[in-house]
Short mmCIF file of N, CA and C in Angstrom, two decimals:
data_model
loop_
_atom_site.label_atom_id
_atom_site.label_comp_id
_atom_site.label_asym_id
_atom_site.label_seq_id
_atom_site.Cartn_x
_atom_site.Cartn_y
_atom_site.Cartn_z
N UNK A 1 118.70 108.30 98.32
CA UNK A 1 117.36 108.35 97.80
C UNK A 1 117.31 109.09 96.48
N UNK A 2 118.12 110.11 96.94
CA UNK A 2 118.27 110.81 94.88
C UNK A 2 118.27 109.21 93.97
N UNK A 3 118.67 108.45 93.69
CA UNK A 3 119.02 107.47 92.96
C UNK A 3 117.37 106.78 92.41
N UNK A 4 116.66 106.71 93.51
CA UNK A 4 115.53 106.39 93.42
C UNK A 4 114.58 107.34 92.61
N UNK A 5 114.89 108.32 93.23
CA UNK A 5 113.68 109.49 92.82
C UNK A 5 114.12 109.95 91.30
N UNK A 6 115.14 109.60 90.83
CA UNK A 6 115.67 109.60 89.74
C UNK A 6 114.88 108.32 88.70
N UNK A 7 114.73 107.32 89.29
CA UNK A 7 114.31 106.30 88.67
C UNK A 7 113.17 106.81 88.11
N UNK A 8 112.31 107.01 89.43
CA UNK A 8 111.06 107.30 89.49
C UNK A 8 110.57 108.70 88.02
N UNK A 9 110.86 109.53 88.21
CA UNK A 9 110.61 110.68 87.07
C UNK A 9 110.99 110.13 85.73
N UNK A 10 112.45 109.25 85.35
CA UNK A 10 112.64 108.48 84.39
C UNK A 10 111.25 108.10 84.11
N UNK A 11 110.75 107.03 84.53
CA UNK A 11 109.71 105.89 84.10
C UNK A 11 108.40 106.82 83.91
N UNK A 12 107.92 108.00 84.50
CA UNK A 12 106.63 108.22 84.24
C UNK A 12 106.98 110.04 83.50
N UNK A 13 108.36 110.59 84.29
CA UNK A 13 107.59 111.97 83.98
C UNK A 13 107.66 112.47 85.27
N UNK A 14 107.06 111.99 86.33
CA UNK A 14 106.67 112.34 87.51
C UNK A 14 107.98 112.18 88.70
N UNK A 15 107.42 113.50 89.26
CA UNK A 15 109.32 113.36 90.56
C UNK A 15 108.58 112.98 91.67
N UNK A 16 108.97 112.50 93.02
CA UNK A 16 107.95 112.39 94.51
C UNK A 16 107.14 113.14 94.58
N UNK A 17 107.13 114.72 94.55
CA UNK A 17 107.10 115.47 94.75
C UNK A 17 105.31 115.96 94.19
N UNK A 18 105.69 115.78 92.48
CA UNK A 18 104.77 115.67 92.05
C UNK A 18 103.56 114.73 91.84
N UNK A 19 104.01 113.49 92.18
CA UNK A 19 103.18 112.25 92.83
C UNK A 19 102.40 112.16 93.65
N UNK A 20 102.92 112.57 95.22
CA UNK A 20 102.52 112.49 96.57
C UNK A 20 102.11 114.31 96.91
N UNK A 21 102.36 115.75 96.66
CA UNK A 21 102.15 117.02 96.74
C UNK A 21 101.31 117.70 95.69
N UNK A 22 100.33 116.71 95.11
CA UNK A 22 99.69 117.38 93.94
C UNK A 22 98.24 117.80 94.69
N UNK A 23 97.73 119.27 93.93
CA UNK A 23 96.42 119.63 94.66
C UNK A 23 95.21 118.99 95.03
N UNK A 24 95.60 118.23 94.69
CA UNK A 24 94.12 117.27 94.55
C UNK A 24 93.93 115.31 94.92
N UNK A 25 93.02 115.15 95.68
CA UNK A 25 93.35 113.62 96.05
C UNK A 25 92.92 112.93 94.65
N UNK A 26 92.37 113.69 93.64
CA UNK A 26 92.48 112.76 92.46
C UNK A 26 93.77 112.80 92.16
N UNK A 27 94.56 113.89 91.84
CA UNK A 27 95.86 113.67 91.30
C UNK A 27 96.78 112.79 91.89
N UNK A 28 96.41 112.99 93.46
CA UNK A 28 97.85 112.35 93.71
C UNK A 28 97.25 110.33 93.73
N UNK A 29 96.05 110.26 94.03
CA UNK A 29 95.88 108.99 93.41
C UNK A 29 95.95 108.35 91.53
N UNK A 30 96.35 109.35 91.41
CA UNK A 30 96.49 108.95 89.13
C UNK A 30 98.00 108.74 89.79
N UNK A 31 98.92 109.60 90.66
CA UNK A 31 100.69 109.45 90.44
C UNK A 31 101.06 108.19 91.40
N UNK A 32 99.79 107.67 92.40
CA UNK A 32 100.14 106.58 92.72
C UNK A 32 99.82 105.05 92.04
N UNK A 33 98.63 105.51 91.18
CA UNK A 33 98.28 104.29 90.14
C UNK A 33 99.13 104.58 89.23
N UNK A 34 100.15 104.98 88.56
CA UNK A 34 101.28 105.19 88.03
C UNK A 34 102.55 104.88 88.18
N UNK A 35 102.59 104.26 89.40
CA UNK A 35 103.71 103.03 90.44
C UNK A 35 103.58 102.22 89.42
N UNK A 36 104.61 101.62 88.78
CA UNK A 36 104.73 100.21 88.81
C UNK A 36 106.03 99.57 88.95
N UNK A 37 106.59 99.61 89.74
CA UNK A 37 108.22 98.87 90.25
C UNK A 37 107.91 99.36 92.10
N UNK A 38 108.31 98.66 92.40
CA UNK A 38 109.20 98.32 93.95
C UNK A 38 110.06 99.72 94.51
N UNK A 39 111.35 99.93 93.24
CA UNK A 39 111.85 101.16 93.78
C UNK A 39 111.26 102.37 93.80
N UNK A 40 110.35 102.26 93.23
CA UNK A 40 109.65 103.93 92.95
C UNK A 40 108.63 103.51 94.24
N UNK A 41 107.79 102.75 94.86
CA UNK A 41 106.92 102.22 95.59
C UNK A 41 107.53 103.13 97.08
N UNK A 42 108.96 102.39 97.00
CA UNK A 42 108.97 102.47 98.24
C UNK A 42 110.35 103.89 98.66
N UNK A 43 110.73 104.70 97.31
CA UNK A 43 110.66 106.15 97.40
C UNK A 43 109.52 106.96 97.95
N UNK A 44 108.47 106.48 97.43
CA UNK A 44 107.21 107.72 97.71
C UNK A 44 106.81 107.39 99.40
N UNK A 45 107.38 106.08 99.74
CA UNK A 45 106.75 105.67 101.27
C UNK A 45 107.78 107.05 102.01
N UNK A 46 109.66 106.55 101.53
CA UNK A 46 109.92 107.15 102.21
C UNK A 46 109.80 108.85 102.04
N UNK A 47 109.80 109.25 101.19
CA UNK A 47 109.45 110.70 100.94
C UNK A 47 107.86 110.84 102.01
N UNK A 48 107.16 110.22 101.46
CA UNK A 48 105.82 110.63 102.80
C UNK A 48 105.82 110.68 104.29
N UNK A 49 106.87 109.79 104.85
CA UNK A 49 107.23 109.77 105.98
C UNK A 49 107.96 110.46 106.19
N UNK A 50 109.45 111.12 105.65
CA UNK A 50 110.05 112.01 106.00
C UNK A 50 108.92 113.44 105.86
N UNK A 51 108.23 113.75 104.56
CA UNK A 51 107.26 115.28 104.65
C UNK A 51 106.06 114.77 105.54
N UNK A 52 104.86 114.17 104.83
CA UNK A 52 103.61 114.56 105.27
C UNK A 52 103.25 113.46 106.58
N UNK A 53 103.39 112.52 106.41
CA UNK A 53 102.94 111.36 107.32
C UNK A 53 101.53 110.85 107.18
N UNK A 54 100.96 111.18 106.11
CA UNK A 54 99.15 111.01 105.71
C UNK A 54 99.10 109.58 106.09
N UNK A 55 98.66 109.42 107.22
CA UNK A 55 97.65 107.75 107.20
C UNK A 55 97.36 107.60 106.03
N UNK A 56 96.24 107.63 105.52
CA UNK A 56 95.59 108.14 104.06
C UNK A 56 96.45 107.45 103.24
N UNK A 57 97.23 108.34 102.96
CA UNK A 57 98.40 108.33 101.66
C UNK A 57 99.11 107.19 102.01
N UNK A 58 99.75 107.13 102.75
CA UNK A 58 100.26 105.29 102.90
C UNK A 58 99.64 104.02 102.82
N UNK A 59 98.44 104.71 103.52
CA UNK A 59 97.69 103.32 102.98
C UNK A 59 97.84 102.93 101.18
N UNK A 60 97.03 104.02 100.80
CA UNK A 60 96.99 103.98 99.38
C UNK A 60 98.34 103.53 99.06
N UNK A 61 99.35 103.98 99.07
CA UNK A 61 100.61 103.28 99.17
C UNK A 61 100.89 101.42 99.07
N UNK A 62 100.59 101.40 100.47
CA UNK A 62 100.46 99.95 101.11
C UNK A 62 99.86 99.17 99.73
N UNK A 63 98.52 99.76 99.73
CA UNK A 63 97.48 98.75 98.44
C UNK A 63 98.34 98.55 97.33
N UNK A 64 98.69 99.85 96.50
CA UNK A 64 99.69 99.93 95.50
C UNK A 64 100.69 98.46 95.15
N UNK A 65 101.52 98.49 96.45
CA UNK A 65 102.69 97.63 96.66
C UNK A 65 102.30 96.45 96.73
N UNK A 66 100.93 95.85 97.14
CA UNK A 66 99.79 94.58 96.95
C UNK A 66 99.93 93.89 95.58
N UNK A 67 99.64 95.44 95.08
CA UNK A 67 98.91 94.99 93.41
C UNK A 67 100.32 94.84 92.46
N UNK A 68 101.11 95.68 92.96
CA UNK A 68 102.33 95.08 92.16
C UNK A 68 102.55 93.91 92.63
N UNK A 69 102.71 93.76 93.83
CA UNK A 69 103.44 91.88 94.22
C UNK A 69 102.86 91.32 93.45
N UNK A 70 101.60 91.00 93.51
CA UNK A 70 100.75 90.40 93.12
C UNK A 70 101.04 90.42 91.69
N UNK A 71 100.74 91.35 90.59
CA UNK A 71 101.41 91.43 89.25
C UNK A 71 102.90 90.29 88.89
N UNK A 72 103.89 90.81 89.67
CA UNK A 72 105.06 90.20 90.00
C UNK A 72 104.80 88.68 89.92
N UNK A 73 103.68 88.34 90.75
CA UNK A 73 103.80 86.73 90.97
C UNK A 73 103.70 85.90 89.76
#
């Protein structure tokens, strides 16, 4: 997963950490509208499931990974 989470800070700036653990449900929804690839998508799933487990936050997740496919198509 280092490999990923590596990707991830590359492309925005932002590590899991700071994405998914930021004070605020605005912030951490700006580091999830800030997804845009597959591998970074589905780093932050697994980082949330291994720390927090937020229903919540996966969902938001889930939608995320929608709007990219969808982009993709």
């Amino acid at each position: 997963m280092s490999n990923d989470s590596a990707e991830s800070t590359a492309a925005t700036g932002l590590t899991l950490e700071q994405r998914l653990e930021a004070p605020t449900t605005h912030l951490i929804d700006a580091g999830i509208a800030t997804i845009h690839d597959m591998t970074t998508l589905r780093a932050c799933v697994a980082y949330e499931n291994t720390n927090q487990q937020r229903a919540q936050i996966l969902r938001r997740l889930e939608h995320r990974a929608q709007e990219i496919q969808t982009q993709e198509e």
